[in-house]
CSV table of C-alpha atoms and ligand atoms in Angstrom, one decimal:
chain,number,residue,atom,x,y,z
A,752,MET,CA,0.0,0.0,-0.1
A,753,ASN,CA,2.8,2.4,0.9
A,754,GLY,CA,4.8,1.4,-2.1
A,755,TRP,CA,1.6,2.2,-4.3
A,756,SER,CA,0.9,5.6,-2.8
A,757,SER,CA,4.6,6.8,-3.1
A,758,ALA,CA,4.5,5.5,-6.7
A,759,LEU,CA,1.2,7.4,-7.3
A,760,ARG,CA,2.8,10.4,-5.7
A,761,ARG,CA,5.9,10.3,-8.0
A,762,LEU,CA,3.6,9.9,-10.9
A,763,ALA,CA,1.3,12.9,-9.8
A,764,GLY,CA,4.6,14.8,-9.4
A,765,ALA,CA,5.9,14.0,-12.9
A,766,LEU,CA,2.6,14.8,-14.5
A,767,LEU,CA,2.3,18.0,-12.7
A,768,ALA,CA,5.9,19.0,-13.8
A,769,SER,CA,5.0,18.1,-17.4
A,770,ILE,CA,1.9,20.1,-17.4
A,771,LEU,CA,2.9,23.2,-15.4
A,772,PRO,CA,2.5,26.1,-17.6
A,773,ALA,CA,5.5,27.7,-19.4
A,774,ASP,CA,4.9,30.4,-22.2
A,775,CYS,CA,5.9,30.5,-25.6
A,776,PHE,CA,9.1,32.6,-26.0
A,777,LEU,CA,7.4,34.3,-29.0
A,778,CYS,CA,3.7,34.9,-28.3
A,779,ALA,CA,3.6,34.3,-24.5
A,780,ARG,CA,0.7,31.8,-24.8
A,781,ILE,CA,0.9,28.8,-22.4
A,782,LEU,CA,2.8,26.1,-24.2
A,783,PRO,CA,1.0,22.8,-25.0
A,784,TRP,CA,2.6,19.5,-24.8
A,785,ARG,CA,4.1,19.6,-28.4
A,786,GLN,CA,6.7,22.3,-28.6
A,787,GLU,CA,9.9,23.2,-30.4
A,788,GLY,CA,12.6,24.7,-28.1
A,789,GLY,CA,10.2,26.7,-25.9
A,790,VAL,CA,8.2,28.0,-28.8
A,791,CYS,CA,4.6,26.8,-29.6
A,792,LEU,CA,3.9,25.0,-32.8
A,793,PRO,CA,2.0,27.7,-34.6
A,794,CYS,CA,4.7,30.2,-33.9
A,795,TRP,CA,7.4,27.7,-35.1
A,796,SER,CA,5.6,26.8,-38.1
A,797,THR,CA,5.1,30.4,-39.2
A,798,LEU,CA,8.8,31.4,-38.7
A,799,PRO,CA,9.8,33.6,-41.9
A,800,TRP,CA,12.5,31.4,-43.5
A,801,ALA,CA,13.8,33.1,-46.5
A,802,PRO,CA,16.9,31.1,-47.8
A,803,GLY,CA,19.2,33.0,-49.9
A,804,PHE,CA,22.2,32.8,-51.9
A,805,ARG,CA,25.0,35.1,-53.0
A,806,PRO,CA,27.8,33.9,-55.5
A,807,GLY,CA,31.5,34.2,-54.8
A,808,ARG,CA,32.7,37.1,-52.8
A,809,GLY,CA,36.4,37.6,-51.6
A,810,PRO,CA,37.6,34.4,-50.2
A,811,LEU,CA,34.1,32.7,-50.1
A,812,ASP,CA,32.9,30.7,-53.1
A,813,ALA,CA,29.3,31.4,-52.1
A,814,LEU,CA,27.3,32.6,-49.3
A,815,LEU,CA,24.0,31.1,-48.0
A,816,TRP,CA,21.6,32.1,-45.4
A,817,ALA,CA,18.4,30.6,-44.2
A,818,ALA,CA,16.5,33.5,-42.9
A,819,ASP,CA,16.7,37.4,-42.4
A,820,TYR,CA,17.8,38.5,-38.9
A,821,GLU,CA,14.6,40.4,-37.9
A,822,GLY,CA,11.4,39.7,-36.4
A,823,PRO,CA,11.1,36.3,-34.7
A,824,THR,CA,14.3,34.8,-35.9
A,825,ARG,CA,16.0,37.7,-34.5
A,826,ARG,CA,14.4,37.2,-31.2
A,827,LEU,CA,15.1,33.4,-31.1
A,828,LEU,CA,18.7,34.0,-32.2
A,829,ARG,CA,19.1,36.6,-29.5
A,830,GLY,CA,17.4,34.2,-26.8
A,831,LEU,CA,19.8,31.7,-27.7
A,832,LYS,CA,23.0,33.8,-27.5
A,833,PHE,CA,22.0,36.0,-24.7
A,834,GLU,CA,19.3,34.4,-22.6
A,835,ASP,CA,21.0,30.8,-22.2
A,836,MET,CA,18.1,29.2,-24.5
A,837,ASP,CA,20.9,27.1,-26.1
A,838,TYR,CA,18.1,24.2,-26.6
A,839,LEU,CA,16.8,26.3,-29.5
A,840,ALA,CA,19.8,25.6,-31.6
A,841,GLN,CA,19.0,22.1,-32.4
A,842,PRO,CA,15.6,22.6,-33.9
A,843,LEU,CA,16.8,25.9,-35.6
A,844,GLY,CA,19.8,24.1,-37.3
A,845,ARG,CA,17.6,21.2,-38.3
A,846,GLU,CA,15.1,23.4,-39.8
A,847,ALA,CA,17.8,25.6,-41.5
A,848,ALA,CA,19.2,22.3,-42.9
A,849,GLY,CA,16.1,21.4,-44.6
A,850,ARG,CA,15.8,24.8,-46.2
A,851,LEU,CA,19.3,25.1,-47.2
A,852,ALA,CA,19.5,21.5,-48.6
A,853,PRO,CA,18.9,22.5,-52.4
A,854,LEU,CA,21.5,25.2,-52.0
A,855,ILE,CA,24.1,23.1,-50.2
A,856,GLY,CA,23.9,20.0,-52.3
A,857,PRO,CA,25.2,21.3,-55.6
A,858,LEU,CA,28.2,23.2,-53.8
A,859,ARG,CA,29.3,19.6,-52.6
A,860,PRO,CA,31.2,20.7,-49.3
A,861,ASP,CA,33.2,17.8,-47.5
A,862,LEU,CA,33.4,19.2,-44.0
A,863,VAL,CA,31.3,21.5,-41.7
A,864,VAL,CA,33.3,24.0,-39.6
A,865,PRO,CA,31.7,26.4,-37.2
A,866,VAL,CA,33.1,29.9,-36.9
A,867,PRO,CA,35.0,29.5,-33.3
A,868,LEU,CA,34.6,31.9,-30.4
A,869,HIS,CA,37.7,32.9,-28.3
A,870,TRP,CA,38.0,30.5,-25.5
A,871,TRP,CA,37.3,33.2,-23.0
A,872,ARG,CA,34.0,34.3,-24.5
A,873,ARG,CA,33.0,30.7,-25.0
A,874,SER,CA,33.7,29.8,-21.4
A,875,ARG,CA,31.7,32.9,-20.3
A,876,ARG,CA,28.6,32.0,-22.4
A,877,GLY,CA,29.0,28.3,-21.9
A,878,PHE,CA,28.6,27.4,-25.3
A,879,ASN,CA,29.5,28.5,-29.1
A,880,GLN,CA,26.1,29.2,-30.8
A,881,ALA,CA,27.7,28.6,-34.2
A,882,GLU,CA,28.8,25.2,-33.2
A,883,LEU,CA,25.3,24.4,-31.6
A,884,LEU,CA,23.7,25.4,-35.0
A,885,ALA,CA,26.3,23.7,-37.1
A,886,ARG,CA,25.9,20.3,-35.5
A,887,PRO,CA,22.1,19.6,-36.7
A,888,LEU,CA,23.1,21.2,-40.0
A,889,ALA,CA,26.0,18.7,-40.3
A,890,ARG,CA,23.8,15.7,-39.2
A,891,HIS,CA,21.0,16.5,-41.6
A,892,SER,CA,23.3,17.3,-44.5
A,893,GLY,CA,25.2,14.0,-43.8
A,894,LEU,CA,28.4,15.8,-43.4
A,895,PRO,CA,31.3,15.5,-40.8
A,896,LEU,CA,31.9,18.4,-38.5
A,897,SER,CA,35.0,19.7,-37.1
A,898,THR,CA,35.5,22.2,-34.3
A,899,ARG,CA,39.2,22.0,-34.3
A,900,ALA,CA,39.8,23.0,-37.8
A,901,ILE,CA,40.0,26.7,-36.9
A,902,ALA,CA,40.6,28.5,-33.6
A,903,ARG,CA,40.2,32.0,-32.4
A,904,ARG,CA,43.5,33.2,-31.1
A,905,ARG,CA,42.7,36.6,-30.0
A,906,ALA,CA,39.4,37.9,-28.6
A,907,GLY,CA,39.5,41.1,-30.7
A,908,ARG,CA,37.2,44.2,-30.4
A,909,ARG,CA,33.5,44.2,-30.3
A,910,GLN,CA,32.3,44.5,-33.9
A,911,LEU,CA,29.0,46.3,-33.1
A,912,GLY,CA,29.0,49.6,-35.0
A,913,LEU,CA,32.1,48.9,-36.9
A,914,SER,CA,32.3,49.4,-40.6
A,915,ARG,CA,33.1,46.5,-42.9
A,916,GLN,CA,36.8,47.8,-43.4
A,917,GLU,CA,37.1,48.2,-39.8
A,918,ARG,CA,35.9,44.8,-38.9
A,919,LEU,CA,38.2,43.3,-41.5
A,920,SER,CA,41.4,45.0,-39.9
A,921,ALA,CA,40.1,44.1,-36.1
A,922,LEU,CA,40.0,40.7,-37.3
A,923,TYR,CA,43.3,40.4,-38.8
A,924,GLY,CA,45.3,37.7,-37.2
A,925,CYS,CA,42.3,36.6,-35.1
A,926,TYR,CA,42.0,33.1,-36.5
A,927,ALA,CA,44.3,30.2,-37.3
A,928,ALA,CA,43.4,27.1,-39.2
A,929,ARG,CA,44.9,23.6,-38.9
A,930,THR,CA,46.3,22.3,-42.1
A,931,SER,CA,45.8,18.5,-41.3
A,932,ARG,CA,42.1,19.0,-40.9
A,933,VAL,CA,41.3,21.1,-44.1
A,934,ARG,CA,43.9,20.4,-46.8
A,935,GLY,CA,41.9,19.6,-49.9
A,936,LEU,CA,38.6,19.8,-48.7
A,937,THR,CA,35.6,22.2,-49.5
A,938,ILE,CA,34.5,23.6,-46.2
A,939,LEU,CA,31.1,24.8,-45.2
A,940,LEU,CA,31.8,27.4,-42.6
A,941,VAL,CA,28.8,28.1,-40.2
A,942,ASP,CA,27.9,31.2,-38.3
A,943,ASP,CA,24.6,32.4,-36.6
A,944,VAL,CA,24.4,35.9,-38.3
A,945,VAL,CA,26.2,37.4,-41.1
A,946,THR,CA,26.4,41.2,-40.8
A,947,THR,CA,29.2,42.5,-43.2
A,948,GLY,CA,30.7,39.1,-44.0
A,949,ALA,CA,33.9,40.2,-42.4
A,950,THR,CA,34.0,37.1,-39.8
A,951,LEU,CA,33.3,34.6,-42.4
A,952,GLU,CA,35.9,36.2,-45.0
A,953,ALA,CA,38.5,36.4,-42.2
A,954,CYS,CA,38.0,32.6,-41.3
A,955,ALA,CA,38.0,31.8,-44.9
A,956,ARG,CA,41.1,33.3,-45.6
A,957,VAL,CA,43.0,31.3,-42.9
A,958,LEU,CA,41.4,28.1,-44.0
A,959,LEU,CA,42.5,28.6,-47.8
A,960,ARG,CA,45.9,29.5,-46.6
A,961,ALA,CA,45.8,26.2,-44.6
A,962,GLY,CA,45.2,24.4,-47.9
A,963,ALA,CA,41.3,24.1,-48.0
A,964,SER,CA,40.2,23.9,-51.6
A,965,GLY,CA,37.3,26.2,-51.0
A,966,VAL,CA,35.0,27.8,-48.6
A,967,ILE,CA,31.3,28.2,-48.6
A,968,GLY,CA,29.9,30.7,-46.0
A,969,CYS,CA,26.7,29.6,-44.5
A,970,ALA,CA,24.9,31.8,-41.8
A,971,LEU,CA,21.5,30.9,-40.1
A,972,THR,CA,20.5,34.5,-40.8
A,973,ARG,CA,21.6,37.5,-42.4
A,974,THR,CA,21.2,41.1,-41.6
A,975,PRO,CA,19.3,42.3,-44.6
A,976,LYS,CA,20.0,46.0,-44.3
A,977,THR,CA,23.8,45.7,-44.2
A,978,PHE,CA,24.6,42.6,-46.1
B,1636,ZN,ZN1,3.9,31.0,-29.7
């Protein structure tokens, strides 16, 4: 009898925990059972995905993005980066992979590489958002992923408010690539947001110098006004 009542209590506790109300991050309605990373299904299914493509620019063979950095996608990425909502990365990366597959396929990349954070910033945040987004993207594209192909050696200045040229010079010498991991490969270089393209270009330069045969930039979102 005692065993039954404690089992029932545990079951009741588990049920209660699973139905305790949490609000959708986007519309603030109470979340039902089925949800994607803290976002209700209606909000999730109406995210404004807008995959886009730009051919070669500087060291990049091409640049792809899955959505514009505005509205709900901007709020989700800001939540992911600044409000510890790292669980959003998996469903976002998976959705982006589906949308980008027709663009990525013909470019035939060999390896997915996330843009690295400096170790100091990474340890403060607890994760690298580009890496969290790149993992499901790699899995759904059937490609291997390397987090050690490229490293950020210097923290560098904050980029907010800098022009493209200022960003490029601030990033000079910030990154280093490992020849043994990239030689002869076409790299799909992944970041969360592309604003001027300076970060992706700086990474692409060191990858090419280390022997990569090509680099495709791939951002989950792009800032439409600046890029
Ligand atoms: Zn919602």
